[in-house]
Tab-separated table of C-alpha atoms in Angstrom:
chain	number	residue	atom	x	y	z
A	914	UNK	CA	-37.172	-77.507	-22.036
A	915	UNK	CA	-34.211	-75.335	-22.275
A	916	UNK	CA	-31.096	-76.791	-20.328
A	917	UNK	CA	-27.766	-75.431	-19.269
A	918	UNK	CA	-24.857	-77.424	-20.476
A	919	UNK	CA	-21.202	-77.432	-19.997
A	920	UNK	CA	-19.047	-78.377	-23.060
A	921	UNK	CA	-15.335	-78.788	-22.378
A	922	UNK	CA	-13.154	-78.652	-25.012
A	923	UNK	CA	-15.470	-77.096	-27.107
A	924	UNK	CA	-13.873	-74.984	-29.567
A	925	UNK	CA	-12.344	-77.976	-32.167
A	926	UNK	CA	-13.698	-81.436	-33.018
A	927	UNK	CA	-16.361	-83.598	-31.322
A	928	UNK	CA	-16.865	-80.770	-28.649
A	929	UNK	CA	-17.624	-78.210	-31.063
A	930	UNK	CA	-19.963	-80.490	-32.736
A	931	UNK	CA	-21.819	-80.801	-29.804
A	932	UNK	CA	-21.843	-77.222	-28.904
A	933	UNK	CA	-23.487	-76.741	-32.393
A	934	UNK	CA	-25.952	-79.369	-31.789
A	935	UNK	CA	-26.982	-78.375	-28.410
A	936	UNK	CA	-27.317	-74.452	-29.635
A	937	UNK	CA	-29.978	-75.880	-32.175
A	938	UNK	CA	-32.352	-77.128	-29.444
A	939	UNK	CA	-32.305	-73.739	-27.741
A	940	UNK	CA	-30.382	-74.752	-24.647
A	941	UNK	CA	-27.700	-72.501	-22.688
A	942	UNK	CA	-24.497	-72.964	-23.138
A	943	UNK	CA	-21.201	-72.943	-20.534
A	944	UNK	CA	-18.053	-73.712	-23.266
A	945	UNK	CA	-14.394	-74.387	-21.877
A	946	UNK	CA	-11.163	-73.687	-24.240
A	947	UNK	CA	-8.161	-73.221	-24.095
A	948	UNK	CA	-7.877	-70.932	-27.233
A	949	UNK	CA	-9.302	-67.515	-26.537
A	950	UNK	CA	-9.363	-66.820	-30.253
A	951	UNK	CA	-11.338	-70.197	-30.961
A	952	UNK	CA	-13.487	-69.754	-28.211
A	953	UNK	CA	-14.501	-65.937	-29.511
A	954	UNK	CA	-15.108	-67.160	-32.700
A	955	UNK	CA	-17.550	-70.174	-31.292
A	956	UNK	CA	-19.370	-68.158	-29.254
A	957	UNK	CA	-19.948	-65.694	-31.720
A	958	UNK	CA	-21.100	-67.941	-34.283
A	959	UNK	CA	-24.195	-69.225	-32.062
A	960	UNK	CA	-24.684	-66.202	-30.236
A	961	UNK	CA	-25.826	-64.333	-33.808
A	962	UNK	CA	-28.683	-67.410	-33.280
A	963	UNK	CA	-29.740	-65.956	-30.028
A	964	UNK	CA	-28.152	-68.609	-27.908
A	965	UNK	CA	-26.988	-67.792	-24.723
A	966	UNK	CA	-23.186	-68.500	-24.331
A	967	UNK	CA	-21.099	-67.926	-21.309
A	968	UNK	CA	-16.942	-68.724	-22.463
A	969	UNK	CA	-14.211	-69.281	-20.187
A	970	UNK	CA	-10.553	-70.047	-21.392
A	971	UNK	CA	-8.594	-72.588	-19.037
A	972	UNK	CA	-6.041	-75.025	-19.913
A	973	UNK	CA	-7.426	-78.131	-18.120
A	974	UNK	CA	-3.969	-79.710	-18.257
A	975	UNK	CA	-3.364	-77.334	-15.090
A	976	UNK	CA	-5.012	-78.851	-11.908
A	977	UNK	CA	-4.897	-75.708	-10.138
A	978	UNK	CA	-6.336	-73.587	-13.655
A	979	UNK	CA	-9.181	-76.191	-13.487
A	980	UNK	CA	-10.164	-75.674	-9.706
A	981	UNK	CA	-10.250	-72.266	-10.151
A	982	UNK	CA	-12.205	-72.952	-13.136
A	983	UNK	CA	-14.857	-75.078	-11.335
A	984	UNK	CA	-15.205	-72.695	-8.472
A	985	UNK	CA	-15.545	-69.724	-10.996
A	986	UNK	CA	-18.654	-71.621	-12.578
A	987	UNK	CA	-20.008	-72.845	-9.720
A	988	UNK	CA	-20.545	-69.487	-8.524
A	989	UNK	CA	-22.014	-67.665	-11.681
A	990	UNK	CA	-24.051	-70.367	-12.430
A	991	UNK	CA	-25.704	-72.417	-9.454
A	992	UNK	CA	-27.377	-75.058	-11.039
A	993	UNK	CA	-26.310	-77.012	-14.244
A	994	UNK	CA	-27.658	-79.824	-16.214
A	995	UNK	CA	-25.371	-81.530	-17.841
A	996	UNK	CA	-21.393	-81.502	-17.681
A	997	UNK	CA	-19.510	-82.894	-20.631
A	998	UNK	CA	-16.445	-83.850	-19.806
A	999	UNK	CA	-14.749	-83.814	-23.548
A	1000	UNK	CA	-11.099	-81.996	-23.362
A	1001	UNK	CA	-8.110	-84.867	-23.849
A	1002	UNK	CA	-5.213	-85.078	-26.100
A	1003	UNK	CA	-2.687	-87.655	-27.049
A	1004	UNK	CA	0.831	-87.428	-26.067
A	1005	UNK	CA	3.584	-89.277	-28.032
A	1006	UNK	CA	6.458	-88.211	-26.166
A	1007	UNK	CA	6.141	-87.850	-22.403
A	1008	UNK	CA	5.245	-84.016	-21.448
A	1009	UNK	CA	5.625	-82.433	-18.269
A	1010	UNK	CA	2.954	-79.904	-16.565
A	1011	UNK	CA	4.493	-77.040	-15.055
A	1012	UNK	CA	2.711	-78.523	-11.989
A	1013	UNK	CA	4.854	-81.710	-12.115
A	1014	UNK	CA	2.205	-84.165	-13.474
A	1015	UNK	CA	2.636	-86.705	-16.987
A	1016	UNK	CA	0.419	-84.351	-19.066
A	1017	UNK	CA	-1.991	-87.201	-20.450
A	1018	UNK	CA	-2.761	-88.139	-17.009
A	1019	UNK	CA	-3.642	-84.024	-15.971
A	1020	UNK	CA	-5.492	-83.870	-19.129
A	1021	UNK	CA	-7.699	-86.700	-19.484
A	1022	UNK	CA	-8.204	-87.926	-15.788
A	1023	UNK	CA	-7.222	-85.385	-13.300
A	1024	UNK	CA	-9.488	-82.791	-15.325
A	1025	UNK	CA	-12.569	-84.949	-15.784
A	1026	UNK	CA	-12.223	-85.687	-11.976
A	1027	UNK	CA	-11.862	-82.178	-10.618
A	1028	UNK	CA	-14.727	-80.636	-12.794
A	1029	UNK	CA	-17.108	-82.995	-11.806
A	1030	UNK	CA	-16.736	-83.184	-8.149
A	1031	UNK	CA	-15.918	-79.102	-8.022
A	1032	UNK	CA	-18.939	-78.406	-10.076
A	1033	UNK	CA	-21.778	-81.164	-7.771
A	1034	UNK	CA	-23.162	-78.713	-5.981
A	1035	UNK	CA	-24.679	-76.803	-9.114
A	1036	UNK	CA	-25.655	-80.405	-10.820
A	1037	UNK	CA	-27.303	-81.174	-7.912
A	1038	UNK	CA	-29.380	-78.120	-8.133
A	1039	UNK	CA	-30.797	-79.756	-10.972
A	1040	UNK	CA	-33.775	-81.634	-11.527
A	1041	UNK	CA	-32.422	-84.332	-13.105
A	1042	UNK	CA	-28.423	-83.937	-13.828
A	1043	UNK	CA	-26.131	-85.871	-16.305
A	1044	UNK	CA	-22.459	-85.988	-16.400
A	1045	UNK	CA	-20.867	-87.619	-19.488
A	1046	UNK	CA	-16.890	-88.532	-19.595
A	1047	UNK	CA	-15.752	-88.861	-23.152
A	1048	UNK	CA	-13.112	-92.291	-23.215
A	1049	UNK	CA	-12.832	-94.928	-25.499
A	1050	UNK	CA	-12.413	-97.929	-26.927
A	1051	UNK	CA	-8.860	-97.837	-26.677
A	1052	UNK	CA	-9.360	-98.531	-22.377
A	1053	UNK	CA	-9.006	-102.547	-24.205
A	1054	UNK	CA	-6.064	-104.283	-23.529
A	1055	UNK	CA	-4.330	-102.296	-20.460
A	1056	UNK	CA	-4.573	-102.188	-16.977
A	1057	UNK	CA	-3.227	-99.565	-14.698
A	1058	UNK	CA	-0.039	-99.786	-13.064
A	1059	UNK	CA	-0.069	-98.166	-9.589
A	1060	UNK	CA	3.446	-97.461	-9.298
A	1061	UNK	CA	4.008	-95.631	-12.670
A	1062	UNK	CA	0.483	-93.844	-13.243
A	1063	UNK	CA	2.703	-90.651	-14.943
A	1064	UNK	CA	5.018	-92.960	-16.653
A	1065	UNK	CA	7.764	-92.166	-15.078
A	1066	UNK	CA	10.159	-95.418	-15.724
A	1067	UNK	CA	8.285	-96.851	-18.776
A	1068	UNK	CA	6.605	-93.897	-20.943
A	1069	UNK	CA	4.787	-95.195	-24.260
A	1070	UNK	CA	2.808	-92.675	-25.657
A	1071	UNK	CA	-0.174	-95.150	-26.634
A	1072	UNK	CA	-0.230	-96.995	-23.457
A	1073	UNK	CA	-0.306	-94.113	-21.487
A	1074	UNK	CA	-3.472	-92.780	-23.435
A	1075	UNK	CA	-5.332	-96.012	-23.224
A	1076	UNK	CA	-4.759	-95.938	-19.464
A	1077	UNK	CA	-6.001	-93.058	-19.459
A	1078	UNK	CA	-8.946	-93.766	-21.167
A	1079	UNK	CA	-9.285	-96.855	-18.822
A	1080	UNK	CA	-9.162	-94.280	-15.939
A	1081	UNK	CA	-12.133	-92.242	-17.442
A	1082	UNK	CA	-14.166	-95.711	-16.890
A	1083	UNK	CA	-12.935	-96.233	-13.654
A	1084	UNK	CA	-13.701	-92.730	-12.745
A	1085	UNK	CA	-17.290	-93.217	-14.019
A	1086	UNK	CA	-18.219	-96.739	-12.535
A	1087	UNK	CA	-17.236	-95.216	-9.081
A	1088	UNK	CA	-18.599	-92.353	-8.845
A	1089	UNK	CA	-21.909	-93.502	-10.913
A	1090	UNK	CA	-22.062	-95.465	-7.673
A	1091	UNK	CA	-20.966	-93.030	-5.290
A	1092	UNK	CA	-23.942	-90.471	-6.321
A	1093	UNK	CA	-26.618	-93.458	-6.627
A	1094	UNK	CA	-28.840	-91.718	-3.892
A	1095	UNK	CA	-29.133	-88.675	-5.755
A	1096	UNK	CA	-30.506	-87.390	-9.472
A	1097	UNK	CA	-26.977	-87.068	-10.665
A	1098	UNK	CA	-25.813	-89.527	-13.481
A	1099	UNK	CA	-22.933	-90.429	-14.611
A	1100	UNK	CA	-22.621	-92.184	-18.012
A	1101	UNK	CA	-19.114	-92.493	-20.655
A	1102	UNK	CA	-18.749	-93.806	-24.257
A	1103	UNK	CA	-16.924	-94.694	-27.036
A	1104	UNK	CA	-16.982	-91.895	-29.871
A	1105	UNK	CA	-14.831	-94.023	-32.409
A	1106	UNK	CA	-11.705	-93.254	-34.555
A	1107	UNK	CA	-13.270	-90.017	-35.481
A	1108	UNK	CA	-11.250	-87.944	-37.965
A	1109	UNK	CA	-10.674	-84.224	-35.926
A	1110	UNK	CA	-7.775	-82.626	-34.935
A	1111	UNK	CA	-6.882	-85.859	-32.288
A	1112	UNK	CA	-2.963	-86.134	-32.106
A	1113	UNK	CA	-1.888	-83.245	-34.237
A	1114	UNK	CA	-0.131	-81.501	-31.379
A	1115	UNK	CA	2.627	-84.326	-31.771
A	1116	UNK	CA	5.268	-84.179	-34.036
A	1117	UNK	CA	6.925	-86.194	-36.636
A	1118	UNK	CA	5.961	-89.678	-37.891
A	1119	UNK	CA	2.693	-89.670	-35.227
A	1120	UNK	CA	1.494	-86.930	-36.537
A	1121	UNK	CA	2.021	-88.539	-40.421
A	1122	UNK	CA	0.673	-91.978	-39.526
A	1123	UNK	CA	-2.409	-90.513	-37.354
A	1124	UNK	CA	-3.167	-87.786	-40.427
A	1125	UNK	CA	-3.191	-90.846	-43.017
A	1126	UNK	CA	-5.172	-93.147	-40.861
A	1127	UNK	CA	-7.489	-90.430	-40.202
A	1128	UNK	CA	-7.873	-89.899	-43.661
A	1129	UNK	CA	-8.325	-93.670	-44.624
A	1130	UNK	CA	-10.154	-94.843	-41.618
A	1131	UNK	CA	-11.884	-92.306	-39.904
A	1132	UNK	CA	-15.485	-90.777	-39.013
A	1133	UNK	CA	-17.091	-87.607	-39.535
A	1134	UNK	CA	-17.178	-85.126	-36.234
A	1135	UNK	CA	-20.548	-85.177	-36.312
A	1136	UNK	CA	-20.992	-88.811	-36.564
A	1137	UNK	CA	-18.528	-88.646	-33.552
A	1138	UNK	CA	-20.645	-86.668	-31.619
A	1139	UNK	CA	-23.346	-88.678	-31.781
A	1140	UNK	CA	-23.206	-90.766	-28.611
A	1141	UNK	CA	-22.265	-87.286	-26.974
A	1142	UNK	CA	-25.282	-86.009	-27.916
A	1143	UNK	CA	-27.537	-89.137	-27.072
A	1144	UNK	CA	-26.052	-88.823	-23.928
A	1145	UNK	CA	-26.740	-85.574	-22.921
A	1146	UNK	CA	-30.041	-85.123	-24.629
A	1147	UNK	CA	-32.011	-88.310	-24.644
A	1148	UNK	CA	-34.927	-88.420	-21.959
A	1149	UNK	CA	-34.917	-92.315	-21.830
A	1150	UNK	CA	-31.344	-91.838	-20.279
A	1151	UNK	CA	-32.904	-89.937	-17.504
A	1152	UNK	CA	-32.411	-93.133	-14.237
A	1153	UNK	CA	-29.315	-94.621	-16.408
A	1154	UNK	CA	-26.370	-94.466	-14.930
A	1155	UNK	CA	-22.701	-96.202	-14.817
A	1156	UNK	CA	-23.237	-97.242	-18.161
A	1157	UNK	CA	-20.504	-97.346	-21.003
A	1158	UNK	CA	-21.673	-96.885	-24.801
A	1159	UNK	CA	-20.935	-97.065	-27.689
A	1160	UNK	CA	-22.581	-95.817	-30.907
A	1161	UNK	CA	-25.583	-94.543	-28.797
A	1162	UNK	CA	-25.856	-98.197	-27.361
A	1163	UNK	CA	-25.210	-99.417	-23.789
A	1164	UNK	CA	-22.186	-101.943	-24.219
A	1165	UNK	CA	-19.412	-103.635	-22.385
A	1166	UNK	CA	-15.827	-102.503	-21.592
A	1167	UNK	CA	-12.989	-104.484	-20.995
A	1168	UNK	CA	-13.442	-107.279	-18.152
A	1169	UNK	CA	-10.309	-105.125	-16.194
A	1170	UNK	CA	-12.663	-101.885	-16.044
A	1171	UNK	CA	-14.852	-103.702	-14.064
A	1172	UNK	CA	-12.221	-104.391	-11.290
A	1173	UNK	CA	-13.863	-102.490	-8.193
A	1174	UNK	CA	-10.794	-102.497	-5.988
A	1175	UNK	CA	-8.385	-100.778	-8.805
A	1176	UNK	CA	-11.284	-98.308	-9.983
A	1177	UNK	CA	-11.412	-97.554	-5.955
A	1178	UNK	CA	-7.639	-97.279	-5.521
A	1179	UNK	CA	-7.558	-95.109	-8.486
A	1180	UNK	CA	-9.870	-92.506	-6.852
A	1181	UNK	CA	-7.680	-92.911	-3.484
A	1182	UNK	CA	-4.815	-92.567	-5.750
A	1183	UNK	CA	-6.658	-88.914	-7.432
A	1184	UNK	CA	-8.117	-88.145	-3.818
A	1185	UNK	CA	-4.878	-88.201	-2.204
A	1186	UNK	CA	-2.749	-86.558	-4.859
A	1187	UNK	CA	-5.088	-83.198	-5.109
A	1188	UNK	CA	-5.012	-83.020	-0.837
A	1189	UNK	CA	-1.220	-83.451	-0.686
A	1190	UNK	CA	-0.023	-81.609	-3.887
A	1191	UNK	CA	-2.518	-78.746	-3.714
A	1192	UNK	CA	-4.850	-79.035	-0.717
A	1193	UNK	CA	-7.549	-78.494	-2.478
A	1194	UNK	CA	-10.833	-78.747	-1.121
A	1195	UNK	CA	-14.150	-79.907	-2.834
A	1196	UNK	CA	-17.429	-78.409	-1.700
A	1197	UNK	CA	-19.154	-80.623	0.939
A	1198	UNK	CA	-15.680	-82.033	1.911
């Protein structure tokens, strides 16, 4: 049965993969990108197979683009079946938003978290709904510090984006549980060092050692996408939920991500920062 799924970051790497993928099966397609060029081309390329495709360009570093975005969607399209939460980068030097936030931390967390609680309403339209948040294994080996989330007094590009990964855990544990009364779940995974365009928006010797370990170590997209695709698709999935993978397998994350009261004080943390700095306001809220 034909299903209407949200890709972000859809129009490079694992995302586009997964766009491709999905297109096969006949479903309908809602693709996010930044690139309006990329995201022309995409759509074109599966529309030709008769796929329904409905683009919108946002950069989802932008909290207030990505609101805007979620309301927009939820309004053209009241009921969705799976959101992929996919769009993240890697920053080696410490970037600023135009909004004020650390950009790896209004990339790869604040996004993920304002898409999927702007966009509930329309997953819980659903029958049986599925939100995936791509992390990773890199989550090992850190733990969050409260009073420098944007790495403000001690930026390392690497730390910052395995925090962030950590947070796209925490983010899913909590509200895996916080939806456990309805048909809404909430999975993430691992994709693995896959070899796409990951880090290439850095400069320098990053961009040098990232391109040769790519090159050396590195999977294929597709076989990136895999656990994406698992995710989304796979009808044994269907009452699994606040579950971390890893080459389509349920496995274990670091022994921090299962700390409840940091994972909670994150999402105070989140909760707090979109009603102060922008007042937004999440349907049902």
């Amino acid at each position: 049965m034909s299903q209407l799924i949200l890709v972000t970051g859809a129009t490079d790497g694992i995302g586009r993969v997964c766009a491709h993928s999905f297109a096969k099966s006949k479903n309908e397609l809602i693709l996010v990108g930044r690139n309006p060029d990329k995201l022309s081309a995409l759509v074109y390329s599966l529309e030709v197979h008769g796929v329904k495709v409905h683009p919108y360009v946002a950069d989802l570093s932008l909290a207030k683009e990505t609101f805007a975005l979620a309301e927009k969607i939820r309004n053209n399209h009241p009921k969705i079946d799976v959101l992929l939460n996919n769009a993240g980068a890697y920053f080696d030097k410490r970037v600023v938003t135009n909004e004020g936030l650390e950009a790896t931390f209004a990339l790869n967390h604040l996004n993920y978290f304002i898409l999927a609680l702007g966009l509930l309403p329309s997953l819980k339209n659903a029958s049986q709904a599925r939100i995936i948040n791509v992390a990773s294994r890199a989550h090992e080996g850190v733990s969050l510090e409260f009073n420098d989330l944007m790495g403000e007094t001690n930026y390392s590009g690497w730390k910052q984006y395995q925090r962030s990964k950590l947070m796209n855990i925490y983010f899913t544990y909590e509200l895996a549980e916080r939806l456990n009364q309805t048909k809404i779940t909430v999975n993430c995974l691992h994709p693995g060092f896959v070899k796409t365009k990951f880090g290439q928006n850095n400069d320098g010797l990053t961009k040098v050692v990232l391109t040769f370990a790519q090159n050396i170590f590195a999977i294929s997209e597709e076989k990136g996408a895999e656990t994406s695709i698992y995710l989304a698709t796979d009808p044994n999935l269907n009452n699994v939920s606040g579950k971390y993978f890893v080459k389509k397998k349920e496995a274990k994350s670091s022994p921090v991500s299962y700390d409840k009261v940091a994972r909670r004080n994150l999402w105070t943390y989140t909760e707090d920062l979109i009603k102060h700095k922008y007042a937004f306001k999440f349907p049902g809220n």
